[in-house]
Amino acid sequence: MIRDRLTHIQASIGDNIQLIAVSKTHSIERILEAYEVGQRDFGENKVQELVAKYEALPKDIRWHMIGHLQSNKVKYIAPFVSLIHGVDSVKLLHEINKQGLKNNRIISCLLQFHIAQEETKFGFSEEEASTFIGGPEFQQLKQVKLCGVMGMATFTEDTNQVRREFQSLRLIFNHLKTTHFHSSEAFKEISMGMSDDYPIAIEEGSTMVRVGSKIFGQR
Ligand SMILES: *Cc1c(COP(=O)(O)O)cnc(C)c1O
């Protein structure tokens, strides 16, 4: 089942878009099923679970931290995490930099933006991010590599609204790219799209989709 669903999604999104298989709550055995058909990028949203799975699974897996990350937990994932998607505060960026130094690693991050109508979603506003990136403090964060942006659309049946929210993230990306990152090769990712909305996200310029239930079934 996992095998069929995964190969179907891989084929439908094509080679230019990265598929992050969101394995939160699912067992080691189920992750291995996906691994065996070639999937190497997996996403988790809880630090403890991410560390446990990292320890138990093959070391060529690239682990993505996709959930809200508390500063005091960065130290547990800093030695191995491949990409932190949900960076939503300056404080967190400083902590990631500090742990990057300790581990002698440059840690790749995406800035999370608040694009949904829902109150509960974390993230920067474009203005906040732009001010920070343009300022002197950001230049000090040598162990942080900003690779792009991430966002979550509102949970709604209204596909026009979802599309508009993805468009707004794409615009934020474009603005940041031209203003601050025109010479950065790393700054190129737009992480948007989940099981229910990834086809729309791709139409609106997503470079990375984070798909869980469409691969692993309901949690
Ligand atoms: C759980 C989760 C996903 C995947 O959700 P599905 O609807 O199962 O595809 C994607 N992104 C984030 C941030 C998540 O927490």
PDB file of N, CA, C and O in Angstrom, residues 178-213:
ATOM      1  N   THR A 178      14.716  38.832  -4.366  1.00  0.00           N
ATOM      2  CA  THR A 178      15.274  39.992  -5.080  1.00  0.00           C
ATOM      3  C   THR A 178      15.922  40.986  -4.118  1.00  0.00           C
ATOM      4  O   THR A 178      16.948  41.580  -4.453  1.00  0.00           O
ATOM      5  N   THR A 179      15.353  41.145  -2.930  1.00  0.00           N
ATOM      6  CA  THR A 179      15.888  42.160  -2.026  1.00  0.00           C
ATOM      7  C   THR A 179      17.166  41.703  -1.324  1.00  0.00           C
ATOM      8  O   THR A 179      18.081  42.491  -1.143  1.00  0.00           O
ATOM      9  N   HIS A 180      17.198  40.441  -0.910  1.00  0.00           N
ATOM     10  CA  HIS A 180      18.302  40.020  -0.033  1.00  0.00           C
ATOM     11  C   HIS A 180      19.141  38.857  -0.552  1.00  0.00           C
ATOM     12  O   HIS A 180      20.245  38.637  -0.079  1.00  0.00           O
ATOM     13  N   PHE A 181      18.594  38.053  -1.437  1.00  0.00           N
ATOM     14  CA  PHE A 181      19.270  36.790  -1.758  1.00  0.00           C
ATOM     15  C   PHE A 181      19.531  36.602  -3.247  1.00  0.00           C
ATOM     16  O   PHE A 181      19.679  35.470  -3.708  1.00  0.00           O
ATOM     17  N   HIS A 182      19.557  37.711  -4.009  1.00  0.00           N
ATOM     18  CA  HIS A 182      19.716  37.542  -5.459  1.00  0.00           C
ATOM     19  C   HIS A 182      20.996  36.811  -5.825  1.00  0.00           C
ATOM     20  O   HIS A 182      21.056  36.126  -6.838  1.00  0.00           O
ATOM     21  N   SER A 183      22.017  36.926  -4.962  1.00  0.00           N
ATOM     22  CA  SER A 183      23.268  36.231  -5.295  1.00  0.00           C
ATOM     23  C   SER A 183      23.439  34.918  -4.521  1.00  0.00           C
ATOM     24  O   SER A 183      24.473  34.277  -4.600  1.00  0.00           O
ATOM     25  N   SER A 184      22.411  34.509  -3.785  1.00  0.00           N
ATOM     26  CA  SER A 184      22.498  33.256  -3.021  1.00  0.00           C
ATOM     27  C   SER A 184      21.910  32.102  -3.811  1.00  0.00           C
ATOM     28  O   SER A 184      20.734  32.114  -4.181  1.00  0.00           O
ATOM     29  N   GLU A 185      22.744  31.094  -4.057  1.00  0.00           N
ATOM     30  CA  GLU A 185      22.227  29.914  -4.753  1.00  0.00           C
ATOM     31  C   GLU A 185      21.364  29.076  -3.839  1.00  0.00           C
ATOM     32  O   GLU A 185      20.481  28.353  -4.274  1.00  0.00           O
ATOM     33  N   ALA A 186      21.645  29.154  -2.536  1.00  0.00           N
ATOM     34  CA  ALA A 186      20.936  28.298  -1.578  1.00  0.00           C
ATOM     35  C   ALA A 186      19.474  28.706  -1.424  1.00  0.00           C
ATOM     36  O   ALA A 186      18.610  27.862  -1.202  1.00  0.00           O
ATOM     37  N   PHE A 187      19.209  30.001  -1.527  1.00  0.00           N
ATOM     38  CA  PHE A 187      17.858  30.487  -1.250  1.00  0.00           C
ATOM     39  C   PHE A 187      16.965  30.218  -2.459  1.00  0.00           C
ATOM     40  O   PHE A 187      16.856  31.030  -3.371  1.00  0.00           O
ATOM     41  N   LYS A 188      16.328  29.040  -2.464  1.00  0.00           N
ATOM     42  CA  LYS A 188      15.563  28.641  -3.641  1.00  0.00           C
ATOM     43  C   LYS A 188      14.320  27.809  -3.326  1.00  0.00           C
ATOM     44  O   LYS A 188      13.574  27.472  -4.241  1.00  0.00           O
ATOM     45  N   GLU A 189      14.085  27.503  -2.053  1.00  0.00           N
ATOM     46  CA  GLU A 189      12.999  26.564  -1.747  1.00  0.00           C
ATOM     47  C   GLU A 189      11.722  27.265  -1.273  1.00  0.00           C
ATOM     48  O   GLU A 189      11.766  28.221  -0.501  1.00  0.00           O
ATOM     49  N   ILE A 190      10.606  26.728  -1.772  1.00  0.00           N
ATOM     50  CA  ILE A 190       9.296  27.130  -1.258  1.00  0.00           C
ATOM     51  C   ILE A 190       8.613  25.848  -0.807  1.00  0.00           C
ATOM     52  O   ILE A 190       8.180  25.033  -1.623  1.00  0.00           O
ATOM     53  N   SER A 191       8.593  25.646   0.518  1.00  0.00           N
ATOM     54  CA  SER A 191       8.011  24.427   1.079  1.00  0.00           C
ATOM     55  C   SER A 191       6.538  24.690   1.357  1.00  0.00           C
ATOM     56  O   SER A 191       6.179  25.353   2.322  1.00  0.00           O
ATOM     57  N   MET A 192       5.693  24.198   0.470  1.00  0.00           N
ATOM     58  CA  MET A 192       4.251  24.350   0.687  1.00  0.00           C
ATOM     59  C   MET A 192       3.518  23.214  -0.002  1.00  0.00           C
ATOM     60  O   MET A 192       3.941  22.720  -1.040  1.00  0.00           O
ATOM     61  N   GLY A 193       2.403  22.799   0.610  1.00  0.00           N
ATOM     62  CA  GLY A 193       1.601  21.714   0.070  1.00  0.00           C
ATOM     63  C   GLY A 193       1.654  20.484   0.953  1.00  0.00           C
ATOM     64  O   GLY A 193       2.735  20.015   1.301  1.00  0.00           O
ATOM     65  N   MET A 194       0.456  19.998   1.340  1.00  0.00           N
ATOM     66  CA  MET A 194       0.308  18.792   2.154  1.00  0.00           C
ATOM     67  C   MET A 194      -0.636  17.843   1.401  1.00  0.00           C
ATOM     68  O   MET A 194      -0.977  18.093   0.253  1.00  0.00           O
ATOM     69  N   SER A 195      -1.046  16.762   2.052  1.00  0.00           N
ATOM     70  CA  SER A 195      -1.836  15.748   1.338  1.00  0.00           C
ATOM     71  C   SER A 195      -3.023  16.331   0.570  1.00  0.00           C
ATOM     72  O   SER A 195      -3.264  15.969  -0.569  1.00  0.00           O
ATOM     73  N   ASP A 196      -3.758  17.242   1.209  1.00  0.00           N
ATOM     74  CA  ASP A 196      -4.993  17.721   0.593  1.00  0.00           C
ATOM     75  C   ASP A 196      -4.798  18.841  -0.415  1.00  0.00           C
ATOM     76  O   ASP A 196      -5.703  19.134  -1.191  1.00  0.00           O
ATOM     77  N   ASP A 197      -3.637  19.491  -0.355  1.00  0.00           N
ATOM     78  CA  ASP A 197      -3.520  20.675  -1.222  1.00  0.00           C
ATOM     79  C   ASP A 197      -2.235  20.719  -2.041  1.00  0.00           C
ATOM     80  O   ASP A 197      -1.949  21.723  -2.677  1.00  0.00           O
ATOM     81  N   TYR A 198      -1.463  19.634  -2.065  1.00  0.00           N
ATOM     82  CA  TYR A 198      -0.169  19.749  -2.759  1.00  0.00           C
ATOM     83  C   TYR A 198      -0.284  19.991  -4.271  1.00  0.00           C
ATOM     84  O   TYR A 198       0.573  20.685  -4.839  1.00  0.00           O
ATOM     85  N   PRO A 199      -1.345  19.477  -4.960  1.00  0.00           N
ATOM     86  CA  PRO A 199      -1.409  19.815  -6.389  1.00  0.00           C
ATOM     87  C   PRO A 199      -1.564  21.325  -6.633  1.00  0.00           C
ATOM     88  O   PRO A 199      -0.955  21.874  -7.553  1.00  0.00           O
ATOM     89  N   ILE A 200      -2.331  21.991  -5.780  1.00  0.00           N
ATOM     90  CA  ILE A 200      -2.480  23.452  -5.913  1.00  0.00           C
ATOM     91  C   ILE A 200      -1.155  24.130  -5.597  1.00  0.00           C
ATOM     92  O   ILE A 200      -0.723  25.055  -6.295  1.00  0.00           O
ATOM     93  N   ALA A 201      -0.489  23.646  -4.546  1.00  0.00           N
ATOM     94  CA  ALA A 201       0.800  24.245  -4.156  1.00  0.00           C
ATOM     95  C   ALA A 201       1.795  24.156  -5.307  1.00  0.00           C
ATOM     96  O   ALA A 201       2.532  25.111  -5.577  1.00  0.00           O
ATOM     97  N   ILE A 202       1.810  23.039  -5.989  1.00  0.00           N
ATOM     98  CA  ILE A 202       2.746  22.862  -7.107  1.00  0.00           C
ATOM     99  C   ILE A 202       2.400  23.840  -8.236  1.00  0.00           C
ATOM    100  O   ILE A 202       3.284  24.483  -8.804  1.00  0.00           O
ATOM    101  N   GLU A 203       1.116  23.982  -8.507  1.00  0.00           N
ATOM    102  CA  GLU A 203       0.728  24.953  -9.540  1.00  0.00           C
ATOM    103  C   GLU A 203       1.175  26.369  -9.174  1.00  0.00           C
ATOM    104  O   GLU A 203       1.443  27.185 -10.050  1.00  0.00           O
ATOM    105  N   GLU A 204       1.263  26.640  -7.878  1.00  0.00           N
ATOM    106  CA  GLU A 204       1.631  27.989  -7.443  1.00  0.00           C
ATOM    107  C   GLU A 204       3.115  28.129  -7.135  1.00  0.00           C
ATOM    108  O   GLU A 204       3.545  29.109  -6.539  1.00  0.00           O
ATOM    109  N   GLY A 205       3.912  27.135  -7.500  1.00  0.00           N
ATOM    110  CA  GLY A 205       5.362  27.320  -7.430  1.00  0.00           C
ATOM    111  C   GLY A 205       6.089  26.603  -6.311  1.00  0.00           C
ATOM    112  O   GLY A 205       7.268  26.877  -6.063  1.00  0.00           O
ATOM    113  N   SER A 206       5.417  25.676  -5.634  1.00  0.00           N
ATOM    114  CA  SER A 206       6.101  24.914  -4.582  1.00  0.00           C
ATOM    115  C   SER A 206       7.315  24.170  -5.140  1.00  0.00           C
ATOM    116  O   SER A 206       7.295  23.671  -6.266  1.00  0.00           O
ATOM    117  N   THR A 207       8.375  24.093  -4.329  1.00  0.00           N
ATOM    118  CA  THR A 207       9.540  23.269  -4.708  1.00  0.00           C
ATOM    119  C   THR A 207       9.672  22.048  -3.812  1.00  0.00           C
ATOM    120  O   THR A 207      10.463  21.158  -4.086  1.00  0.00           O
ATOM    121  N   MET A 208       8.903  22.046  -2.714  1.00  0.00           N
ATOM    122  CA  MET A 208       8.956  20.947  -1.743  1.00  0.00           C
ATOM    123  C   MET A 208       7.564  20.733  -1.201  1.00  0.00           C
ATOM    124  O   MET A 208       6.972  21.678  -0.673  1.00  0.00           O
ATOM    125  N   VAL A 209       7.051  19.508  -1.323  1.00  0.00           N
ATOM    126  CA  VAL A 209       5.757  19.224  -0.709  1.00  0.00           C
ATOM    127  C   VAL A 209       5.960  18.278   0.477  1.00  0.00           C
ATOM    128  O   VAL A 209       6.853  17.439   0.459  1.00  0.00           O
ATOM    129  N   ARG A 210       5.145  18.459   1.504  1.00  0.00           N
ATOM    130  CA  ARG A 210       5.259  17.660   2.724  1.00  0.00           C
ATOM    131  C   ARG A 210       4.004  16.809   2.847  1.00  0.00           C
ATOM    132  O   ARG A 210       2.956  17.282   3.262  1.00  0.00           O
ATOM    133  N   VAL A 211       4.114  15.557   2.444  1.00  0.00           N
ATOM    134  CA  VAL A 211       2.921  14.721   2.336  1.00  0.00           C
ATOM    135  C   VAL A 211       2.978  13.564   3.333  1.00  0.00           C
ATOM    136  O   VAL A 211       3.933  12.787   3.335  1.00  0.00           O
ATOM    137  N   GLY A 212       1.952  13.491   4.190  1.00  0.00           N
ATOM    138  CA  GLY A 212       1.884  12.432   5.189  1.00  0.00           C
ATOM    139  C   GLY A 212       0.809  11.408   4.892  1.00  0.00           C
ATOM    140  O   GLY A 212       1.072  10.319   4.374  1.00  0.00           O
ATOM    141  N   SER A 213      -0.441  11.767   5.181  1.00  0.00           N
ATOM    142  CA  SER A 213      -1.517  10.780   5.124  1.00  0.00           C
ATOM    143  C   SER A 213      -1.754  10.175   3.739  1.00  0.00           C
ATOM    144  O   SER A 213      -2.144   9.018   3.631  1.00  0.00           O
TER     145      SER A 213
END
